[in-house]
Amino acid sequence: MKKMTAVHVYKGDIVFTPSPRGFQVHEDSYIVVADGKVKGIYYNLPEPFRDTPLTDYGNKLIVPGFVDLHVHAPQFFQRGMGLDEELLSWLNNYTYPIESLFADPVFAHEAYSSFVKEMLYQGTLHACIFATVHLESSKILIELLKNKEVNAYVGKVNMDQNCPDFLKENTETSISETYELIETYCKKPNGTASVKPIITPRFAPTASTKMLEALGTLAADYHLPVQSHLSETEEEIKWVKEVHPDYTTYADVYYHNGLFGQTPTLMAHGIHLTEGEQNLAREMDVKLVHCPDSNINLSSGIMPVRSYLESGIRVGLGSDVGAGHTLFMPRAMISAIQVSKMVALAVSPVRVLNNTGINRDSVPANPLTLAEAFYMGTKEGGSYFGKVGSFEEDYSFDALVVAEEPAMTTKYFSPLERLQRFLYSGSAKNIVDRFIGGRKINT
Amino acid sequence: MKKMTAVHVYKGDIVFTPSPRGFQVHEDSYIVVADGKVKGIYYNLPEPFRDTPLTDYGNKLIVPGFVDLHVHAPQFFQRGMGLDEELLSWLNNYTYPIESLFADPVFAHEAYSSFVKEMLYQGTLHACIFATVHLESSKILIELLKNKEVNAYVGKVNMDQNCPDFLKENTETSISETYELIETYCKKPNGTASVKPIITPRFAPTASTKMLEALGTLAADYHLPVQSHLSETEEEIKWVKEVHPDYTTYADVYYHNGLFGQTPTLMAHGIHLTEGEQNLAREMDVKLVHCPDSNINLSSGIMPVRSYLESGIRVGLGSDVGAGHTLFMPRAMISAIQVSKMVALAVSPVRVLNNTGINRDSVPANPLTLAEAFYMGTKEGGSYFGKVGSFEEDYSFDALVVAEEPAMTTKYFSPLERLQRFLYSGSAKNIVDRFIGGRKINT
């Protein structure tokens, strides 16, 4: 017997980015969703769908849900604090002491409940998440995400050296607990949501070679994705050289242990990469995660996004809460644009010298466009999860419905202008409905 | 007979900045307010006040209300849009066409109602506001502000050249309508709120010398404050030279017409000032208004705030909605800090060369501290209105009460850490009460 197909039609102003080159806008149109996947978008609804159940959102915007490729769940608790420090002192003075609280499952349950609830409220429907070194609380985080039906990769952090004793793991325990998490959640039936473990060494300086090697083996054996940090600050890079003198570069520390593209890999930051590291990232298809607010808040540096993109390196976006101060991914998009404009201002002499007029195409620091930033926070990030982050055929219907205030302005502006306003000036308050895989999700 | 004094006591975690050098924090303390003014702050409530009515806010924060020194009310309608343009094209493509809608009082009433409501909701209790060239809608804005009891200066914009015909004023009409507004609102009884006219030539290129001279005379005759724009972009400065070739500098155009410090003056931006202009601003006590988001969004440039402050120029903060994308003044504070950190990063070679270690004090681009940014958005801005923006004795009790989410975190962090989190990661949602001159205001 053929399985029945659940079909639903949604009507509204539909906007998404099939490519970073621009938006596709379908004003006052119908999107047909079958079994949670997009079947097509129509200005005139075709005959076969005329009796299909329909939700009419009027001139509300329908856009892909946001994808956060780098966020620390425990740091939600400390977001917006200690941001007058730089990375290594911020870790010691704020992050490590707070992460130690997650040894207590009761505390973890309360704190992670707030995090998951808020992430969903802010419109993030897919995320790659760092937990802490604690196995029990990592399990709690996974269960909470599954209950809320958010799709995510969750990493129990591995850290066995160069950190406070109250967080330092015994190498064997670190590996065996990671193994336990994998065994539990790669086999356990997943229900409707998809929440899976991801291999997560915190970063090279706090990882012994022995641990990195074992994690690389686990990643290969279970074909698990990998996430970590790379070249966030110059001080950190110097430290990596001291801690791992046998490797040529920071990226090499991961690469030679099977943790740099051998399985799908995310590396947060990657601000200060050598040319060799950039080539390696491109060849191994390692996705860098740009976290602009975090980079500014901790005075870490500015990722040369334009030049990475032009050279073919893939770059997604992360909130990096808590060094980033908000889970609202449009803020990461706008911050990426703002940072790239400041970089462009810094090279403005180039523009002035070009006395045929200001030709932005000739300027390497050419700022990010709104379409590029939106693409990074939806389809580029979504590609880590499959057909996610766009409304092309067969993409998962992971969508946000956005209403505006004051409503009077809708008659004056195009859907794209209204999307721009939501991204710059809006907030989670404007998100009135959320869909994951075609299911409407309650916040 | 002696007038009865209305006294009320509020209890909570009280934080403010008497100076830019740091916060004053009174945890779990009492603030005594008499006739709308602060009388004192006490950890133990003195005997005479033990029977005074008291509102206990627990561990909520009590902070001064925000002061926005530069905001365009009509542009609230277009905020967050067209921000991939630069100043002059943005004016022509977005701002001018939208401002023309305010010729219609019905439209103006609806749009300005949204603006005033939202500004108050976002915690701004004092503001210096640009309306449009239209007299009737400027009056509507004033009335709406008075009804909501927000304190403000409102300027009917003057613009008689180099702009689209649909906004261009006849010079005589521009002056006589400005005169009418002054006559109406400088004499009309003010009720509880204080909303007054301010002389507001849009900016030098769109003002004839004849008009500027007449406005300077009006300012002197009625001792009215002045607001305008100064040196926002390099293209604009070049234009001013062409339009007003008889003046040495952009600032001179205002100065020689009695519009640069002869009465209390605000100049928005002032990014690209000559040394002479900086000296003039300092000598004439002209307050510059830093609008960091606007400056980045329109790629205008970066104000060298640290060097201005060190040379004794006074600098407040503005949202500059619509080129700035939000009315929430903490965003202006954080953006000012972020921009100053990026400037510090740009000069990082200086830091690296200093091989005695990173000594931030030796770096001219030393980023703004949280206390400095908070001071700029409260007491520095407030000084334009009198004893406003602080909780020292005799200051007007203009206050926000801030609650946090999740409440569980209050037991882990100090009031200052919680204030930092509110400023970075919070929103208007966290503001539970607003007081102006001791009166609780309904949003």
PDB file of C-alpha atoms in Angstrom, chain A residues 68-252:
ATOM      1  CA  ASP A  68      23.738  28.818  14.011  1.00  0.00           C
ATOM      2  CA  LEU A  69      26.981  26.962  13.285  1.00  0.00           C
ATOM      3  CA  HIS A  70      28.761  27.883  16.498  1.00  0.00           C
ATOM      4  CA  VAL A  71      27.210  28.359  19.903  1.00  0.00           C
ATOM      5  CA  HIS A  72      28.175  27.360  23.456  1.00  0.00           C
ATOM      6  CA  ALA A  73      25.043  26.325  25.334  1.00  0.00           C
ATOM      7  CA  PRO A  74      26.511  26.790  28.857  1.00  0.00           C
ATOM      8  CA  GLN A  75      27.700  30.279  27.961  1.00  0.00           C
ATOM      9  CA  PHE A  76      24.121  31.398  27.380  1.00  0.00           C
ATOM     10  CA  PHE A  77      24.211  31.764  31.149  1.00  0.00           C
ATOM     11  CA  GLN A  78      27.055  34.313  30.993  1.00  0.00           C
ATOM     12  CA  ARG A  79      26.236  36.070  27.735  1.00  0.00           C
ATOM     13  CA  GLY A  80      26.928  39.778  27.625  1.00  0.00           C
ATOM     14  CA  MET A  81      29.344  39.673  30.556  1.00  0.00           C
ATOM     15  CA  GLY A  82      33.113  40.023  30.854  1.00  0.00           C
ATOM     16  CA  LEU A  83      33.324  41.417  27.349  1.00  0.00           C
ATOM     17  CA  ASP A  84      35.979  43.921  28.285  1.00  0.00           C
ATOM     18  CA  GLU A  85      38.462  41.032  28.424  1.00  0.00           C
ATOM     19  CA  GLU A  86      40.343  39.188  25.680  1.00  0.00           C
ATOM     20  CA  LEU A  87      39.926  35.498  24.852  1.00  0.00           C
ATOM     21  CA  LEU A  88      42.305  33.747  27.252  1.00  0.00           C
ATOM     22  CA  SER A  89      41.571  35.894  30.306  1.00  0.00           C
ATOM     23  CA  TRP A  90      37.849  35.794  29.496  1.00  0.00           C
ATOM     24  CA  LEU A  91      38.017  31.975  29.486  1.00  0.00           C
ATOM     25  CA  ASN A  92      39.763  31.911  32.853  1.00  0.00           C
ATOM     26  CA  ASN A  93      37.739  34.612  34.591  1.00  0.00           C
ATOM     27  CA  TYR A  94      34.250  33.890  33.263  1.00  0.00           C
ATOM     28  CA  THR A  95      33.815  30.855  31.088  1.00  0.00           C
ATOM     29  CA  TYR A  96      35.647  28.104  32.966  1.00  0.00           C
ATOM     30  CA  PRO A  97      34.188  28.877  36.423  1.00  0.00           C
ATOM     31  CA  ILE A  98      30.687  28.993  34.940  1.00  0.00           C
ATOM     32  CA  GLU A  99      31.126  25.807  32.911  1.00  0.00           C
ATOM     33  CA  SER A 100      32.084  24.004  36.126  1.00  0.00           C
ATOM     34  CA  LEU A 101      28.528  24.592  37.411  1.00  0.00           C
ATOM     35  CA  PHE A 102      27.325  22.141  34.748  1.00  0.00           C
ATOM     36  CA  ALA A 103      28.783  19.238  36.712  1.00  0.00           C
ATOM     37  CA  ASP A 104      25.472  19.474  38.577  1.00  0.00           C
ATOM     38  CA  PRO A 105      22.694  17.920  36.437  1.00  0.00           C
ATOM     39  CA  VAL A 106      19.990  19.903  38.263  1.00  0.00           C
ATOM     40  CA  PHE A 107      21.707  23.187  37.461  1.00  0.00           C
ATOM     41  CA  ALA A 108      22.359  22.007  33.892  1.00  0.00           C
ATOM     42  CA  HIS A 109      18.714  21.135  33.378  1.00  0.00           C
ATOM     43  CA  GLU A 110      17.546  24.558  34.463  1.00  0.00           C
ATOM     44  CA  ALA A 111      20.188  26.495  32.522  1.00  0.00           C
ATOM     45  CA  TYR A 112      19.910  24.414  29.349  1.00  0.00           C
ATOM     46  CA  SER A 113      16.105  24.658  29.404  1.00  0.00           C
ATOM     47  CA  SER A 114      16.423  28.436  29.202  1.00  0.00           C
ATOM     48  CA  PHE A 115      18.969  28.140  26.405  1.00  0.00           C
ATOM     49  CA  VAL A 116      16.924  25.775  24.221  1.00  0.00           C
ATOM     50  CA  LYS A 117      13.732  27.737  24.729  1.00  0.00           C
ATOM     51  CA  GLU A 118      15.426  31.009  23.844  1.00  0.00           C
ATOM     52  CA  MET A 119      17.264  29.638  20.804  1.00  0.00           C
ATOM     53  CA  LEU A 120      14.031  28.401  19.292  1.00  0.00           C
ATOM     54  CA  TYR A 121      12.267  31.660  20.183  1.00  0.00           C
ATOM     55  CA  GLN A 122      15.025  33.564  18.369  1.00  0.00           C
ATOM     56  CA  GLY A 123      14.374  31.590  15.176  1.00  0.00           C
ATOM     57  CA  THR A 124      17.340  29.219  15.152  1.00  0.00           C
ATOM     58  CA  LEU A 125      16.049  25.854  13.926  1.00  0.00           C
ATOM     59  CA  HIS A 126      19.416  24.148  13.345  1.00  0.00           C
ATOM     60  CA  ALA A 127      22.538  24.565  15.466  1.00  0.00           C
ATOM     61  CA  CYS A 128      25.991  23.138  16.114  1.00  0.00           C
ATOM     62  CA  ILE A 129      26.427  23.320  19.848  1.00  0.00           C
ATOM     63  CA  PHE A 130      29.266  23.002  22.344  1.00  0.00           C
ATOM     64  CA  ALA A 131      28.168  21.635  25.731  1.00  0.00           C
ATOM     65  CA  THR A 132      30.772  21.223  28.508  1.00  0.00           C
ATOM     66  CA  VAL A 133      33.090  18.346  29.473  1.00  0.00           C
ATOM     67  CA  HIS A 134      30.268  16.813  31.546  1.00  0.00           C
ATOM     68  CA  LEU A 135      28.610  13.700  30.109  1.00  0.00           C
ATOM     69  CA  GLU A 136      25.368  13.832  32.100  1.00  0.00           C
ATOM     70  CA  SER A 137      24.600  17.438  31.345  1.00  0.00           C
ATOM     71  CA  SER A 138      25.454  16.884  27.660  1.00  0.00           C
ATOM     72  CA  LYS A 139      22.796  14.170  27.619  1.00  0.00           C
ATOM     73  CA  ILE A 140      20.341  16.538  29.279  1.00  0.00           C
ATOM     74  CA  LEU A 141      20.995  19.134  26.580  1.00  0.00           C
ATOM     75  CA  ILE A 142      20.369  16.554  23.833  1.00  0.00           C
ATOM     76  CA  GLU A 143      17.104  15.450  25.431  1.00  0.00           C
ATOM     77  CA  LEU A 144      15.895  19.037  25.823  1.00  0.00           C
ATOM     78  CA  LEU A 145      16.617  19.783  22.167  1.00  0.00           C
ATOM     79  CA  LYS A 146      14.779  16.624  21.111  1.00  0.00           C
ATOM     80  CA  ASN A 147      11.777  17.592  23.223  1.00  0.00           C
ATOM     81  CA  LYS A 148      11.648  20.998  21.568  1.00  0.00           C
ATOM     82  CA  GLU A 149      12.158  19.349  18.142  1.00  0.00           C
ATOM     83  CA  VAL A 150      15.149  21.539  17.230  1.00  0.00           C
ATOM     84  CA  ASN A 151      17.710  19.912  14.905  1.00  0.00           C
ATOM     85  CA  ALA A 152      21.245  20.030  16.239  1.00  0.00           C
ATOM     86  CA  TYR A 153      24.680  18.550  16.607  1.00  0.00           C
ATOM     87  CA  VAL A 154      25.769  18.548  20.241  1.00  0.00           C
ATOM     88  CA  GLY A 155      29.352  18.086  21.354  1.00  0.00           C
ATOM     89  CA  LYS A 156      30.479  16.979  24.768  1.00  0.00           C
ATOM     90  CA  VAL A 157      33.659  19.040  25.055  1.00  0.00           C
ATOM     91  CA  ASN A 158      37.011  17.227  25.355  1.00  0.00           C
ATOM     92  CA  MET A 159      39.726  18.987  27.335  1.00  0.00           C
ATOM     93  CA  ASP A 160      42.557  17.155  29.098  1.00  0.00           C
ATOM     94  CA  GLN A 161      45.316  19.743  29.607  1.00  0.00           C
ATOM     95  CA  ASN A 162      46.170  23.418  30.147  1.00  0.00           C
ATOM     96  CA  CYS A 163      42.926  24.269  31.852  1.00  0.00           C
ATOM     97  CA  PRO A 164      41.767  24.572  35.483  1.00  0.00           C
ATOM     98  CA  ASP A 165      41.759  21.302  37.448  1.00  0.00           C
ATOM     99  CA  PHE A 166      38.034  21.599  38.080  1.00  0.00           C
ATOM    100  CA  LEU A 167      37.403  21.069  34.350  1.00  0.00           C
ATOM    101  CA  LYS A 168      40.424  18.981  33.323  1.00  0.00           C
ATOM    102  CA  GLU A 169      39.517  15.487  32.142  1.00  0.00           C
ATOM    103  CA  ASN A 170      41.514  12.328  32.429  1.00  0.00           C
ATOM    104  CA  THR A 171      42.311  11.429  28.815  1.00  0.00           C
ATOM    105  CA  GLU A 172      40.851   7.917  28.992  1.00  0.00           C
ATOM    106  CA  THR A 173      37.684   9.097  30.720  1.00  0.00           C
ATOM    107  CA  SER A 174      37.253  11.861  28.171  1.00  0.00           C
ATOM    108  CA  ILE A 175      37.381   9.335  25.329  1.00  0.00           C
ATOM    109  CA  SER A 176      35.239   6.692  27.002  1.00  0.00           C
ATOM    110  CA  GLU A 177      32.532   9.207  27.909  1.00  0.00           C
ATOM    111  CA  THR A 178      32.524  10.559  24.350  1.00  0.00           C
ATOM    112  CA  TYR A 179      32.176   6.944  23.191  1.00  0.00           C
ATOM    113  CA  GLU A 180      29.250   6.450  25.552  1.00  0.00           C
ATOM    114  CA  LEU A 181      27.466   9.525  24.209  1.00  0.00           C
ATOM    115  CA  ILE A 182      27.959   8.327  20.641  1.00  0.00           C
ATOM    116  CA  GLU A 183      26.740   4.818  21.425  1.00  0.00           C
ATOM    117  CA  THR A 184      23.662   6.200  23.149  1.00  0.00           C
ATOM    118  CA  TYR A 185      22.588   8.720  20.554  1.00  0.00           C
ATOM    119  CA  CYS A 186      23.729   7.182  17.301  1.00  0.00           C
ATOM    120  CA  LYS A 187      21.657   4.088  18.097  1.00  0.00           C
ATOM    121  CA  LYS A 188      18.727   5.531  20.010  1.00  0.00           C
ATOM    122  CA  PRO A 189      15.657   6.134  17.840  1.00  0.00           C
ATOM    123  CA  ASN A 190      15.474   9.826  17.178  1.00  0.00           C
ATOM    124  CA  GLY A 191      11.765  10.600  17.112  1.00  0.00           C
ATOM    125  CA  THR A 192      10.891  13.527  14.911  1.00  0.00           C
ATOM    126  CA  ALA A 193      13.867  15.706  15.760  1.00  0.00           C
ATOM    127  CA  SER A 194      17.395  15.005  14.688  1.00  0.00           C
ATOM    128  CA  VAL A 195      19.899  15.636  17.454  1.00  0.00           C
ATOM    129  CA  LYS A 196      23.264  13.905  17.117  1.00  0.00           C
ATOM    130  CA  PRO A 197      26.680  13.954  18.749  1.00  0.00           C
ATOM    131  CA  ILE A 198      29.602  15.735  17.129  1.00  0.00           C
ATOM    132  CA  ILE A 199      33.281  15.306  17.995  1.00  0.00           C
ATOM    133  CA  THR A 200      34.280  18.447  19.922  1.00  0.00           C
ATOM    134  CA  PRO A 201      37.816  18.985  21.208  1.00  0.00           C
ATOM    135  CA  ARG A 202      37.597  22.458  22.756  1.00  0.00           C
ATOM    136  CA  PHE A 203      40.692  23.732  20.972  1.00  0.00           C
ATOM    137  CA  ALA A 204      44.231  22.550  20.288  1.00  0.00           C
ATOM    138  CA  PRO A 205      45.990  24.037  23.356  1.00  0.00           C
ATOM    139  CA  THR A 206      43.740  22.206  25.830  1.00  0.00           C
ATOM    140  CA  ALA A 207      43.992  18.859  23.996  1.00  0.00           C
ATOM    141  CA  SER A 208      46.814  16.308  24.253  1.00  0.00           C
ATOM    142  CA  THR A 209      47.937  14.671  21.034  1.00  0.00           C
ATOM    143  CA  LYS A 210      46.838  11.360  22.491  1.00  0.00           C
ATOM    144  CA  MET A 211      43.296  12.642  22.944  1.00  0.00           C
ATOM    145  CA  LEU A 212      43.163  14.279  19.524  1.00  0.00           C
ATOM    146  CA  GLU A 213      44.292  11.037  17.895  1.00  0.00           C
ATOM    147  CA  ALA A 214      41.622   9.025  19.702  1.00  0.00           C
ATOM    148  CA  LEU A 215      38.949  11.577  18.754  1.00  0.00           C
ATOM    149  CA  GLY A 216      40.051  11.412  15.111  1.00  0.00           C
ATOM    150  CA  THR A 217      39.668   7.631  15.216  1.00  0.00           C
ATOM    151  CA  LEU A 218      36.165   7.926  16.746  1.00  0.00           C
ATOM    152  CA  ALA A 219      35.179  10.429  14.036  1.00  0.00           C
ATOM    153  CA  ALA A 220      36.392   8.076  11.301  1.00  0.00           C
ATOM    154  CA  ASP A 221      34.885   4.910  12.828  1.00  0.00           C
ATOM    155  CA  TYR A 222      31.425   6.412  13.319  1.00  0.00           C
ATOM    156  CA  HIS A 223      31.704   8.857  10.430  1.00  0.00           C
ATOM    157  CA  LEU A 224      30.922  11.665  12.832  1.00  0.00           C
ATOM    158  CA  PRO A 225      31.290  15.360  12.099  1.00  0.00           C
ATOM    159  CA  VAL A 226      33.857  17.473  13.952  1.00  0.00           C
ATOM    160  CA  GLN A 227      33.811  20.980  15.409  1.00  0.00           C
ATOM    161  CA  SER A 228      36.453  23.023  17.155  1.00  0.00           C
ATOM    162  CA  HIS A 229      38.128  26.455  17.292  1.00  0.00           C
ATOM    163  CA  LEU A 230      40.929  27.695  15.037  1.00  0.00           C
ATOM    164  CA  SER A 231      43.195  30.775  15.071  1.00  0.00           C
ATOM    165  CA  GLU A 232      40.939  33.156  16.966  1.00  0.00           C
ATOM    166  CA  THR A 233      43.659  35.391  18.435  1.00  0.00           C
ATOM    167  CA  GLU A 234      47.369  35.913  17.909  1.00  0.00           C
ATOM    168  CA  GLU A 235      48.101  35.140  21.556  1.00  0.00           C
ATOM    169  CA  GLU A 236      46.294  31.812  21.180  1.00  0.00           C
ATOM    170  CA  ILE A 237      48.241  30.914  18.013  1.00  0.00           C
ATOM    171  CA  LYS A 238      51.510  31.540  19.845  1.00  0.00           C
ATOM    172  CA  TRP A 239      50.299  29.299  22.646  1.00  0.00           C
ATOM    173  CA  VAL A 240      49.471  26.484  20.204  1.00  0.00           C
ATOM    174  CA  LYS A 241      53.027  26.649  18.847  1.00  0.00           C
ATOM    175  CA  GLU A 242      54.358  26.205  22.394  1.00  0.00           C
ATOM    176  CA  VAL A 243      51.968  23.406  23.322  1.00  0.00           C
ATOM    177  CA  HIS A 244      52.219  21.488  20.030  1.00  0.00           C
ATOM    178  CA  PRO A 245      55.715  22.279  18.708  1.00  0.00           C
ATOM    179  CA  ASP A 246      55.766  19.221  16.407  1.00  0.00           C
ATOM    180  CA  TYR A 247      53.135  20.608  14.043  1.00  0.00           C
ATOM    181  CA  THR A 248      53.801  23.239  11.401  1.00  0.00           C
ATOM    182  CA  THR A 249      50.580  25.199  11.924  1.00  0.00           C
ATOM    183  CA  TYR A 250      47.523  25.367  14.146  1.00  0.00           C
ATOM    184  CA  ALA A 251      45.398  23.684  11.448  1.00  0.00           C
ATOM    185  CA  ASP A 252      47.985  20.909  11.176  1.00  0.00           C
TER     186      ASP A 252
END
